[in-house]
Coordinates of C-alpha atoms and ligand atoms in Angstrom, one line a residue:
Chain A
X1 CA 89.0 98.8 115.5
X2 CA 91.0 98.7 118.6
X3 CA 93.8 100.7 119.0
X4 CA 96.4 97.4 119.6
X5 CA 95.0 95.9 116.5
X6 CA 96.2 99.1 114.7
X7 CA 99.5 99.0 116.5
X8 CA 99.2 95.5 115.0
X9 CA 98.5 96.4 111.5
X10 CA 101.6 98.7 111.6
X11 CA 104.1 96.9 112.8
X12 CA 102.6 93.8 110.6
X13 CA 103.0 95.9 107.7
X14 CA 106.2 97.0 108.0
X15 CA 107.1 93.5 108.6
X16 CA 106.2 92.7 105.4
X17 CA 108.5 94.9 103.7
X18 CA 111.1 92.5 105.0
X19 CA 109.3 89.5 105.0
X20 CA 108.9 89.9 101.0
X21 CA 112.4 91.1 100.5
X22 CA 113.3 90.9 97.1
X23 CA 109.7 92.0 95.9
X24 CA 109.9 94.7 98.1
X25 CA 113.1 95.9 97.0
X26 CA 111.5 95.4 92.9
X27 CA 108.6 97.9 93.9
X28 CA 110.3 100.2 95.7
X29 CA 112.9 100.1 93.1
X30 CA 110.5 100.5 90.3
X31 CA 108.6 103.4 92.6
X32 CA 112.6 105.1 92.9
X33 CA 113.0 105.0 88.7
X34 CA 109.7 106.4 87.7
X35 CA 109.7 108.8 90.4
X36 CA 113.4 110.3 89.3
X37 CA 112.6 110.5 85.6
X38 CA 109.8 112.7 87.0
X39 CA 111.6 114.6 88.5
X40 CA 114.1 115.2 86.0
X41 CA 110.9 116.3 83.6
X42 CA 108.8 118.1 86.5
X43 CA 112.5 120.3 87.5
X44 CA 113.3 121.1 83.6
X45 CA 109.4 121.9 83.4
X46 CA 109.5 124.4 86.0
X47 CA 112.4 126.0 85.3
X48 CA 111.4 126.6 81.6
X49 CA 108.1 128.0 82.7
X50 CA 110.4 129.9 85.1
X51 CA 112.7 130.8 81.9
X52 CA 109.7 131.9 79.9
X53 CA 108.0 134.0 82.9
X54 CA 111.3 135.8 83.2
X55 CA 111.1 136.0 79.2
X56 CA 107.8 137.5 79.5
X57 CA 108.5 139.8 82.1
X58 CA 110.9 142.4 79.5
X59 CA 108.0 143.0 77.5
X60 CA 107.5 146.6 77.5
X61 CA 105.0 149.1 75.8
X62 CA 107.3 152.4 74.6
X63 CA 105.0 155.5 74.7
X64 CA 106.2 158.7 73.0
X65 CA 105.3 161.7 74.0
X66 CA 104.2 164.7 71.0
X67 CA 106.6 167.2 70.8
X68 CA 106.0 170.7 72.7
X69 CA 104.0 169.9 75.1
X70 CA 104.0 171.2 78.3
X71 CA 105.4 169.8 81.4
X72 CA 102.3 169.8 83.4
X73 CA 101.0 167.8 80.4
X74 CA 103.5 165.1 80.4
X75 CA 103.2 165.1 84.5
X76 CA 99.0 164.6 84.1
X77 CA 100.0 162.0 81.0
X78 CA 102.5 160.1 83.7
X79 CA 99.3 160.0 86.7
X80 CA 97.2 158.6 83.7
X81 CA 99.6 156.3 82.8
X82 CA 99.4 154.9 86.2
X83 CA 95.7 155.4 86.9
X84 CA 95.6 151.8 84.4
X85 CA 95.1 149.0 86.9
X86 CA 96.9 146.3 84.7
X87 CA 99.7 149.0 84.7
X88 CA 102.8 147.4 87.2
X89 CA 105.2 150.4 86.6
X90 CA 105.7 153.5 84.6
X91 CA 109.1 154.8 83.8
X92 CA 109.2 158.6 82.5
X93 CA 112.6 158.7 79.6
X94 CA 113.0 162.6 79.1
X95 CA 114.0 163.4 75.5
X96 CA 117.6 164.5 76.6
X97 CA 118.1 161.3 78.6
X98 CA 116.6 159.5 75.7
X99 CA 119.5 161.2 72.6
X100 CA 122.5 160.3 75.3
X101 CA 121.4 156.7 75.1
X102 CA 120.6 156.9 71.2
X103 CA 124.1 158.5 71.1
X104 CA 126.1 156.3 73.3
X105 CA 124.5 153.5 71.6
X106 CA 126.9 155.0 68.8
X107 CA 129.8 154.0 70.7
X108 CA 133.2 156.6 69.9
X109 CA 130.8 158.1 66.5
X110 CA 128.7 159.6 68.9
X111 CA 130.6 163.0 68.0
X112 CA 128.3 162.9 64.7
X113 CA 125.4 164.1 66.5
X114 CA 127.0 166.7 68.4
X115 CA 124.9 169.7 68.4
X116 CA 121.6 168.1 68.3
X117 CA 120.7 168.8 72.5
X118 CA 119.8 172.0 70.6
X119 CA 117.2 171.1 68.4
X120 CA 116.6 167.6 69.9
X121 CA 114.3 165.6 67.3
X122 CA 113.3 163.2 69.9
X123 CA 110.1 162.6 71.8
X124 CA 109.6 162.3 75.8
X125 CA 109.1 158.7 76.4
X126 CA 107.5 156.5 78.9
X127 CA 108.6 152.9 79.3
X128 CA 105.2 150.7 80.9
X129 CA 105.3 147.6 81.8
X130 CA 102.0 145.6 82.7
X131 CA 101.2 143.2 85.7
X132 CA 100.5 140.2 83.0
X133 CA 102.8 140.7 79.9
X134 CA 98.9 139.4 77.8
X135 CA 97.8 142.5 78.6
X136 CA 100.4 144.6 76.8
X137 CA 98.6 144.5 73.5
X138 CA 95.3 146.2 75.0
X139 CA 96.8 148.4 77.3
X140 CA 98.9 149.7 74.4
X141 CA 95.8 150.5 72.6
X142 CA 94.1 152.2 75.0
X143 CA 97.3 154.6 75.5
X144 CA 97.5 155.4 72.2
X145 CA 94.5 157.3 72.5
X146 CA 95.0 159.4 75.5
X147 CA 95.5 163.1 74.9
X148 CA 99.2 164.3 73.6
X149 CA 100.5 160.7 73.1
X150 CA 102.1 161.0 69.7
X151 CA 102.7 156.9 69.6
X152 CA 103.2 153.8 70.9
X153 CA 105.6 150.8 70.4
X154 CA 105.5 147.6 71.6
X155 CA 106.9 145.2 69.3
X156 CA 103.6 143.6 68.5
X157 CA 104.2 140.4 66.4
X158 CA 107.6 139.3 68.6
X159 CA 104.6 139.6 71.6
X160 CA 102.1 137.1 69.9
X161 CA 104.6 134.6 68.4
X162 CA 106.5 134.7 72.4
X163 CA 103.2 134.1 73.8
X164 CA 102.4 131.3 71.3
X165 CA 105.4 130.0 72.2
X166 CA 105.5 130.2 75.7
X167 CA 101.9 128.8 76.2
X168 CA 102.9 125.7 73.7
X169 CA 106.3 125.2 75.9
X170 CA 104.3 124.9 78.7
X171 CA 100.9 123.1 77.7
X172 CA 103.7 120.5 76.3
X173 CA 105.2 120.5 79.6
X174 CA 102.2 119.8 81.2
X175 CA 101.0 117.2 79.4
X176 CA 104.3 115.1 79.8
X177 CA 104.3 115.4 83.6
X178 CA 100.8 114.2 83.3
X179 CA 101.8 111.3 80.6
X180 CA 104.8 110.6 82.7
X181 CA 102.7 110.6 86.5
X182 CA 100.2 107.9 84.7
X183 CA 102.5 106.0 83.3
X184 CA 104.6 105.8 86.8
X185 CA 101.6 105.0 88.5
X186 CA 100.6 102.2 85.5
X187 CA 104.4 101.1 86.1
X188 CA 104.4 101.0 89.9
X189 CA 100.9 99.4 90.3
X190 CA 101.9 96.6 88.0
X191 CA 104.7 95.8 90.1
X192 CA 103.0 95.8 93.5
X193 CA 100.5 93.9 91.9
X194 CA 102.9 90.8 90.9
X195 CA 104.2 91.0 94.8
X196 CA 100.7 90.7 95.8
X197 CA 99.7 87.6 93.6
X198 CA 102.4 86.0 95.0
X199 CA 100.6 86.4 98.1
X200 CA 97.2 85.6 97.0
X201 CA 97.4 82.4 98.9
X202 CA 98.1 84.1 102.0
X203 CA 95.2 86.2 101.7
X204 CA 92.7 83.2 100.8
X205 CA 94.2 81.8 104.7
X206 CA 93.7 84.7 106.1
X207 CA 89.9 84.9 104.9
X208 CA 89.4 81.5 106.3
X209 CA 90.8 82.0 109.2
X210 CA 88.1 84.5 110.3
X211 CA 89.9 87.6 108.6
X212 CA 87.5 90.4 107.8
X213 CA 88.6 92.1 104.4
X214 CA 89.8 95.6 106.4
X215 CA 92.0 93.3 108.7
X216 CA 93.9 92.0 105.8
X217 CA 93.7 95.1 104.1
X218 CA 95.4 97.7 106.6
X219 CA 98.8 96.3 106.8
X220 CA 98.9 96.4 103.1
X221 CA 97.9 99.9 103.7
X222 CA 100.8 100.8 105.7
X223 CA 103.1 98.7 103.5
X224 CA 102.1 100.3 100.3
X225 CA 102.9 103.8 101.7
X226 CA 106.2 102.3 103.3
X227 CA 107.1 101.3 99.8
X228 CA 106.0 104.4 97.6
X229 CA 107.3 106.7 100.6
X230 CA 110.9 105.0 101.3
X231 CA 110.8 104.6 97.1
X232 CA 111.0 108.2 97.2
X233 CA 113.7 108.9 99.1
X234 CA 116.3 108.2 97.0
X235 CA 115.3 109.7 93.8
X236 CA 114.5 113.0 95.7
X237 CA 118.5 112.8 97.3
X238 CA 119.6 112.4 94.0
X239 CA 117.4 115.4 92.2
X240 CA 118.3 118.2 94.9
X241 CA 122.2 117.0 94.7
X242 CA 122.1 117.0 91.2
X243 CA 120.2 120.4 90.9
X244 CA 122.1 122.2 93.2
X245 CA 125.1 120.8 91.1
X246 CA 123.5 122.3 88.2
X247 CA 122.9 126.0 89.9
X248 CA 126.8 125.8 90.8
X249 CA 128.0 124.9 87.4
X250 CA 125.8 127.3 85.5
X251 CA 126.0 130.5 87.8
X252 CA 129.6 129.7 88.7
X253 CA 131.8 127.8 86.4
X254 CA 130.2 128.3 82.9
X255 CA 129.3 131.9 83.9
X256 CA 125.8 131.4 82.1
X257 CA 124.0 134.4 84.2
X258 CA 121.4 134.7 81.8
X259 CA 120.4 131.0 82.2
X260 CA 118.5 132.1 85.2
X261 CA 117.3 128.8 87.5
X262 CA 115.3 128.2 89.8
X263 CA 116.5 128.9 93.3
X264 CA 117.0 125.7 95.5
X265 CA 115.1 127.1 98.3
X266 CA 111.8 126.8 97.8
X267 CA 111.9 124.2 94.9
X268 CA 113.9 121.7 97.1
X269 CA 111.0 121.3 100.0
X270 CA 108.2 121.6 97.1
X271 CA 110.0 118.3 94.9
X272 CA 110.3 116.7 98.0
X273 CA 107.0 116.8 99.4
X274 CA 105.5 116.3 96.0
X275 CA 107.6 113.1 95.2
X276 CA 106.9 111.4 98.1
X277 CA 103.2 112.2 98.3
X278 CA 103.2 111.0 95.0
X279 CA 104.8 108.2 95.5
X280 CA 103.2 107.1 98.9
X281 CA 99.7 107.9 97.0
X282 CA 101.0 105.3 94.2
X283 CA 102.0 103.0 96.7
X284 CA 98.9 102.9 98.9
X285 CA 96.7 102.9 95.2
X286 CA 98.9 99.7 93.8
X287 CA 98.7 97.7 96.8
X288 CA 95.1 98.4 97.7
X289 CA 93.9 97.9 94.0
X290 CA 96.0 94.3 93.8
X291 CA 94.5 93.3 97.4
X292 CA 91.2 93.7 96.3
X293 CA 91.0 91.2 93.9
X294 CA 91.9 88.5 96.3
X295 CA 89.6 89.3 99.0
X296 CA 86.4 87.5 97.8
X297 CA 87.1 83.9 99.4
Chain B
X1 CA 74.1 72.5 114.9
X2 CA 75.2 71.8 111.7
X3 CA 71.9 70.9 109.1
X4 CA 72.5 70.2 105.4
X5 CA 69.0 70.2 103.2
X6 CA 69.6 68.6 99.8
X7 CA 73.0 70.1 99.3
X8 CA 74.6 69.8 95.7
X9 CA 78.1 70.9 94.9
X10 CA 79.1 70.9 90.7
X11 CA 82.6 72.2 91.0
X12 CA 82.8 74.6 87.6
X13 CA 84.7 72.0 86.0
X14 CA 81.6 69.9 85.8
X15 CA 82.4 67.1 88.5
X16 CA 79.5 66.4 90.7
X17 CA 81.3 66.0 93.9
X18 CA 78.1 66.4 96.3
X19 CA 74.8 64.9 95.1
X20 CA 71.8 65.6 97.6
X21 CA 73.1 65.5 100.9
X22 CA 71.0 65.5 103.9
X23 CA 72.5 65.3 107.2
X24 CA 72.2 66.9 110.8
X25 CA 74.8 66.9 113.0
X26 CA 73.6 68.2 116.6
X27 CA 75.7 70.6 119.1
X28 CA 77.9 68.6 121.1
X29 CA 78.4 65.7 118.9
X30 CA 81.3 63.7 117.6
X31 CA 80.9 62.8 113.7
X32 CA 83.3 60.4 111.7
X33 CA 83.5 61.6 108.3
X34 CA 84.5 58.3 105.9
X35 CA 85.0 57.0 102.4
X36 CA 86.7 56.3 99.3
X37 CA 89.1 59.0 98.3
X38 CA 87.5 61.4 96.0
X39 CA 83.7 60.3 97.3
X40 CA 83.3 64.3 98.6
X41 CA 84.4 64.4 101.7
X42 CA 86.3 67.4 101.7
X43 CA 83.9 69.2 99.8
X44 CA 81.1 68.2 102.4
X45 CA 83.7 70.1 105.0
X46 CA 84.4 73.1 102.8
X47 CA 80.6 74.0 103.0
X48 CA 80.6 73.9 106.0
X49 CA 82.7 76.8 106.6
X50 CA 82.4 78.1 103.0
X51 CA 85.6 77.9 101.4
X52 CA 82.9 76.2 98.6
X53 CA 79.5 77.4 98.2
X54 CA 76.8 74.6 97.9
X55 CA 75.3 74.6 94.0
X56 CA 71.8 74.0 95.7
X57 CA 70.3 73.5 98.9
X58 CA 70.5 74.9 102.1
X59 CA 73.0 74.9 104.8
X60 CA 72.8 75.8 108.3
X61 CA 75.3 76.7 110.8
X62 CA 74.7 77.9 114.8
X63 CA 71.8 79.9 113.2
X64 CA 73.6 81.1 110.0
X65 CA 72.1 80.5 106.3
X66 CA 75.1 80.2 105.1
X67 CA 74.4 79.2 101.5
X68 CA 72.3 82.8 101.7
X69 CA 75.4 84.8 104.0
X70 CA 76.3 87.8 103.3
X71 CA 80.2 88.8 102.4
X72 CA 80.4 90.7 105.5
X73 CA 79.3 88.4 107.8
X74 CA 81.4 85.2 106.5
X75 CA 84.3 86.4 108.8
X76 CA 81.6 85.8 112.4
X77 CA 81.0 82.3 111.0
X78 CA 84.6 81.4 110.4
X79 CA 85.4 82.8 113.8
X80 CA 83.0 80.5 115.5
X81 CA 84.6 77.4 114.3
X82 CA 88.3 76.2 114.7
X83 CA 88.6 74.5 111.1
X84 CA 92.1 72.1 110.2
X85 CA 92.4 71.8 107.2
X86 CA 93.9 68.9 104.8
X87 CA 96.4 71.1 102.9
X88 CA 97.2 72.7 106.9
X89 CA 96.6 75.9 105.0
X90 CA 99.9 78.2 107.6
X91 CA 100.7 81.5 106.4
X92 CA 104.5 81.0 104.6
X93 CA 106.2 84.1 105.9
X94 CA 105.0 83.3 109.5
X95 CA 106.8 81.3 111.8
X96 CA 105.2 78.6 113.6
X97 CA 104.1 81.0 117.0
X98 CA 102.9 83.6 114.4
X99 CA 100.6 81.1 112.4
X100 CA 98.8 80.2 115.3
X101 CA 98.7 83.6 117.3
X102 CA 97.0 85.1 114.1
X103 CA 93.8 83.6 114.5
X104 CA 93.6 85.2 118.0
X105 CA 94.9 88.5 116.1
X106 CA 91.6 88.2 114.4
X107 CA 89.1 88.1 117.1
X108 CA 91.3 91.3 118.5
X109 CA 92.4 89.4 121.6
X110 CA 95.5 91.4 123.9
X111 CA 99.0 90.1 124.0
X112 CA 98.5 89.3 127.9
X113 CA 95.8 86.8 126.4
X114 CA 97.9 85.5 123.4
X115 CA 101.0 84.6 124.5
X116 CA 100.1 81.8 126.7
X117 CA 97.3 80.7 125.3
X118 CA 99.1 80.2 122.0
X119 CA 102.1 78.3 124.1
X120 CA 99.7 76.1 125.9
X121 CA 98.5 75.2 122.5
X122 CA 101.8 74.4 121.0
X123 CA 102.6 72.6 124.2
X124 CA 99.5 70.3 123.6
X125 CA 100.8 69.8 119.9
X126 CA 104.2 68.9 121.0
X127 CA 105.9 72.1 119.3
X128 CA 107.1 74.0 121.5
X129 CA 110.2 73.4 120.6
X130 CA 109.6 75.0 116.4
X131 CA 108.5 78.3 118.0
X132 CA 110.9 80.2 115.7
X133 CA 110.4 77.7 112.6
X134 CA 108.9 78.4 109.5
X135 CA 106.2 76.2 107.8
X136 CA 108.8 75.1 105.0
X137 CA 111.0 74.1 107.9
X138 CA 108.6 71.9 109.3
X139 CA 107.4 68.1 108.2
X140 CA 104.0 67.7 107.1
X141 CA 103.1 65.9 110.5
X142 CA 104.2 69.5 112.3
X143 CA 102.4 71.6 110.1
X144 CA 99.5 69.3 110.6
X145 CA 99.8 70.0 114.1
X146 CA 100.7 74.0 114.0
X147 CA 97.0 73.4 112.0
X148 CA 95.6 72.0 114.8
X149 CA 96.9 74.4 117.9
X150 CA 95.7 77.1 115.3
X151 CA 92.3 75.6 115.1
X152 CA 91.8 75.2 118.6
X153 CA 93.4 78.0 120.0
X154 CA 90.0 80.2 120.4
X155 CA 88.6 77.4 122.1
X156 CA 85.9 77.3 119.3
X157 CA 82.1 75.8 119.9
X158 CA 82.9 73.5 116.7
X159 CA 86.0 72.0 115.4
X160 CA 86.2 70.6 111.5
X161 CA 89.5 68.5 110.1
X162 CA 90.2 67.3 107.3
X163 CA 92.3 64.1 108.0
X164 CA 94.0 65.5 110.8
X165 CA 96.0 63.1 111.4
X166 CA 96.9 62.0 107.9
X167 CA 100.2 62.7 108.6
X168 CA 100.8 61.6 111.7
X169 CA 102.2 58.6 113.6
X170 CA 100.2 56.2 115.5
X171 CA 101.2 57.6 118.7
X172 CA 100.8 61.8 118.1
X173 CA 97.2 60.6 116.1
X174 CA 96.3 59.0 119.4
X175 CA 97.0 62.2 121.6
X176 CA 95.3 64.3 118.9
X177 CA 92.3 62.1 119.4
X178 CA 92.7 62.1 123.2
X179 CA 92.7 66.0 122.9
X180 CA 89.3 65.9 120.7
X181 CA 87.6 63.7 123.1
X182 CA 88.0 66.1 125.5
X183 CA 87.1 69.0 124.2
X184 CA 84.2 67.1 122.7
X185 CA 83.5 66.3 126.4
X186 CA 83.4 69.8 127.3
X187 CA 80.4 70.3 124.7
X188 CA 82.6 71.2 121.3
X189 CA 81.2 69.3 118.6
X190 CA 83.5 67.9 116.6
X191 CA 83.6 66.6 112.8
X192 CA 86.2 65.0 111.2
X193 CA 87.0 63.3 107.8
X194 CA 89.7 60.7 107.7
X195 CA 90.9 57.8 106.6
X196 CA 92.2 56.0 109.8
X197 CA 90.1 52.9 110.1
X198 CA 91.9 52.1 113.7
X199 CA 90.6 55.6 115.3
X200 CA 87.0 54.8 114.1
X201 CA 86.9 51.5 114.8
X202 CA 88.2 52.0 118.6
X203 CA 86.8 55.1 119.6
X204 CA 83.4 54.1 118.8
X205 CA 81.3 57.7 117.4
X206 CA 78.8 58.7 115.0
X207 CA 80.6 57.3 111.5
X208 CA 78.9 59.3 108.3
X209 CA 79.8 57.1 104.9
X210 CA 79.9 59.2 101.9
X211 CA 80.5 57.5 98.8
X212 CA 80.2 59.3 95.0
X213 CA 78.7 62.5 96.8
X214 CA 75.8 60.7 98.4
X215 CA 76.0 59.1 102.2
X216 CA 75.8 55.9 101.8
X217 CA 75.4 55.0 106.0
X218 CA 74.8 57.2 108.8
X219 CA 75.3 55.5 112.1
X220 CA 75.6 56.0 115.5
X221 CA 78.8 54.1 117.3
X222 CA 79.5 52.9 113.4
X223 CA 82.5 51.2 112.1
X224 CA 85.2 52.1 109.3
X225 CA 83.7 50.0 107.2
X226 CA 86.3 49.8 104.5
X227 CA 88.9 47.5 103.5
X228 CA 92.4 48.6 104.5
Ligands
ADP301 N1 88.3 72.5 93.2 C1 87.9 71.4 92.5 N2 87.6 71.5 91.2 C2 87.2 70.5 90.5 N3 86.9 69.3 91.0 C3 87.2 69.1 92.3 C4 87.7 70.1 93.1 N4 87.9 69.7 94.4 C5 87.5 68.4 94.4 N5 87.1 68.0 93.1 C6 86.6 66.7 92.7 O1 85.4 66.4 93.5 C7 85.4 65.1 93.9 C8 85.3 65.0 95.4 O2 86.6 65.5 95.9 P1 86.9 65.6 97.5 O3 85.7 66.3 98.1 O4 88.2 66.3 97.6 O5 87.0 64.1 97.9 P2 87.7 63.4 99.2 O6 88.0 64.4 100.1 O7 86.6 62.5 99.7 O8 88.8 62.7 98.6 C9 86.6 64.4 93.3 O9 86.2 63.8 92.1 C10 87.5 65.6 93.0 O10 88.3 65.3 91.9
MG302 MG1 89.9 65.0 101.0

């Protein structure tokens, strides 16, 4: 193809965006609906995923130490500790750091267990945490049976019902963003589609006019990722506004630190460039799918 | 060279509208296409550049098979003749200057080329004037002639109408005949169906008769023949 017959096709294409006005307008509109509602469900999905990771994260395996033992012990016990390579970090809890927390925990009755630093019935303790919070379960077993470790603690069924839950949160939230992506493209398609049949009897002139098929198809092309492209655009305005919206009110105003969202920063560009590939990909799909049918004259 | 070898056409809704046609028409000639309305001579035309393919029987055009074509190379054929077509066939959304520079958008020719070769064409049609109007703006006698400029605007080695000038006054027929004749005289052959019994009876050509899908006369310098 020459290059002014592609400079042709473009400017042909976008041409037809206004020459079809209102049908234009209908599948770009239709391309702007599906594409916010999925970007409502793909930001709420992400951030739960987020909330769940950060969930995850605080699981901890508590390792006591026996009592007596000597400090070299502990120190060899602490290398081991880290010698684990699913181990992220190891935090050592000496026993009389460990009876001011169990008495401050107490509050202004801590006074009932004055006298105890003597005789402290508490262990040495060392708080692990593992790279991927699955692992906890067999790292913990493994510790338990190093040398001088009197126990371990890792809250073992709240692990397995937050993992259940976790992976069902997000295997649910997958397959909804999937659900949702076909049913935007079905939605989309169809609309493109009914612009196209309208012009199935410019496409029949075209063809006997001397029109090969990829003629008649590239400005369709450009005018199908026009649509699904400048469909885009407005959903993804109204998502980051709205998000960022969101961040203020719950960090700021309702004081909800816990709630902990997803920073703008990254997530804006990622929506953005995800949304509109998404929707020039529908775009391009809907309009090149409807011109086909037409092209046998 | 156009050559038809026992051509039948069944359109799918059963009616025979072409019953074993042979016919030759050579390069360079000028061929009267007449008959009754609804005898086949639009579908005798749409073979020939295969908006209709023949039910059986060969067809032959500048070299082509076209009866045994394939998809890709329909587009070459089409290119090679300048066809005008009954229902003028213009693209909606294009305005009059559009519908005919598209077919020179098709054979990839530059803008320096288009422009005035599309102008002189409308100038010839008389419509240079509508430059800016769109088909539904235009009378069917203009869009009959935005068909024409369209159809002869590649200055193609064969030219096919369908009653071009079913639409037109005495006078515009006339200077679309006069423009025929002359490009007919510069070796395009030309072949047109229509209706208007003064044309074929004054300039004398070649007059093929086709009546209920079967040519009833073929005859050099022929008359219209029918009443009316
Ligand atoms: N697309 C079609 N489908 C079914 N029948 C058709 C079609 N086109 C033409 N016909 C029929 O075929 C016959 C010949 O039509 P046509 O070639 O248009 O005749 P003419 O141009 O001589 O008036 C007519 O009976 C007409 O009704
Ligand atoms: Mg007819």
């Amino acid at each position: 193809m020459k290059v002014r017959t592609m400079g042709r096709h473009l400017r042909e294409g976008s041409r037809n965006i206004t020459r079809n006005g209102w049908m234009s307008f209908a599948s770009m509109s239709s391309v702007a609906i599906t594409l916010f509602i999925l970007g409502v469900f793909l930001l709420l999905a992400l951030n739960v995923n987020h909330i769940a990771n950060v969930v995850e994260r605080q699981v901890e395996i508590r390792v006591f130490v026996k009592q007596g033992v000597e400090k070299v012990e502990v120190d060899k016990l602490a290398e081991k500790l880290k010698d684990f390579s699913q181990v992220e970090s190891v935090t050592f809890i000496p026993k009389e750091e460990g009876l001011e927390n169990f008495k401050k925990s107490f509050g202004d009755k801590a006074y009932w267990f004055e006298g105890l630093e003597k005789e402290n019935p508490l262990s040495d303790e060392f708080v692990v945490k593992t790279k991927d919070p699955v692992e906890t379960e067999m790292v913990a077993e493994r510790i338990k049976n190093l040398p001088y470790v009197e126990s371990v603690n890792y809250a073992k069924d709240m692990i397995k019902k937050l993992f259940t839950i976790t992976t069902m949160i997000r295997n649910v939230g997958i397959g909804f963003i999937v659900a949702l992506a076909f049913t935007a493209m079905f939605l989309i398609a169809n609309t493109i589609k009914l612009t196209i049949v309208a012009r199935r009897r410019e496409i029949e002139i075209m063809k006997l006019v001397g029109a090969t098929n990829s003629f008649i198809r590239w400005p369709f092309f450009i005018e199908g990722l026009l649509m699904g492209g400048l469909g885009s655009v407005v959903p993804i305005l109204l998502l980051l506004l709205g998000y960022r919206y969101l961040i203020d009110l719950v960090q700021v105003d309702l004081n909800l630190y816990f709630l902990d969202l997803l920073p703008l920063n990254p997530l804006a560009w990622q929506l953005s460039v995800l949304l509109m590939g998404i929707g020039a990909f529908i775009g391009v799909w809907g309009s090149m799918m409807s011109v086909r049918r037409f092209l046998k004259v | 060279m156009i050559e038809m070898l026992d051509v039948w056409k069944t359109y799918p809704n059963g009616t025979n509208a072409l019953e074993g046609i042979n016919v030759k028409i050579e390069k360079g000639e000028f061929v009267y296409v007449v008959g009754p309305s609804g005898a086949g001579k639009s579908t005798f035309i749409k073979l020939m550049y295969r908006e209709e393919k023949p039910t059986k029987g060969t067809i032959l055009l500048n070299g082509f098979n076209i009866s045994k074509l394939k998809e890709r190379q329909i587009p070459k054929v089409r290119r090679s003749i300048g066809v005008v077509f009954q229902d003028y066939k213009l693209l909606p959304k294009m305005n009059v200057y559009e519908n005919v520079a598209f077919a020179m958008e098709v054979v990839e020719a530059t803008k320096k080329q288009t422009k005035p070769r599309v102008l002189e064409m409308l100038e010839l049609v008389k419509l240079k004037n509508k430059l800016r109007s769109y088909p539904s703006e235009l009378s069917g006698g203009e869009q009959q002639r935005v068909s024409i400029a369209r159809a002869l605007v590649n200055s193609p080695g064969t030219i096919i109408a369908d009653e071009p000038t079913g639409n037109l006054d005495p006078e515009t027929s006339w200077e679309i005949m006069r423009i025929f004749e002359e490009i007919n005289l510069r070796g395009t052959t030309v072949v047109m169906a229509t209706h208007n019994r003064e044309i074929v009876n004054t300039l004398r050509k070649r007059v093929i008769a086709i009546e209920g899908g079967r040519i009833a006369r073929d005859q050099q310098r022929g008359e219209y023949g029918y009443e009316g």
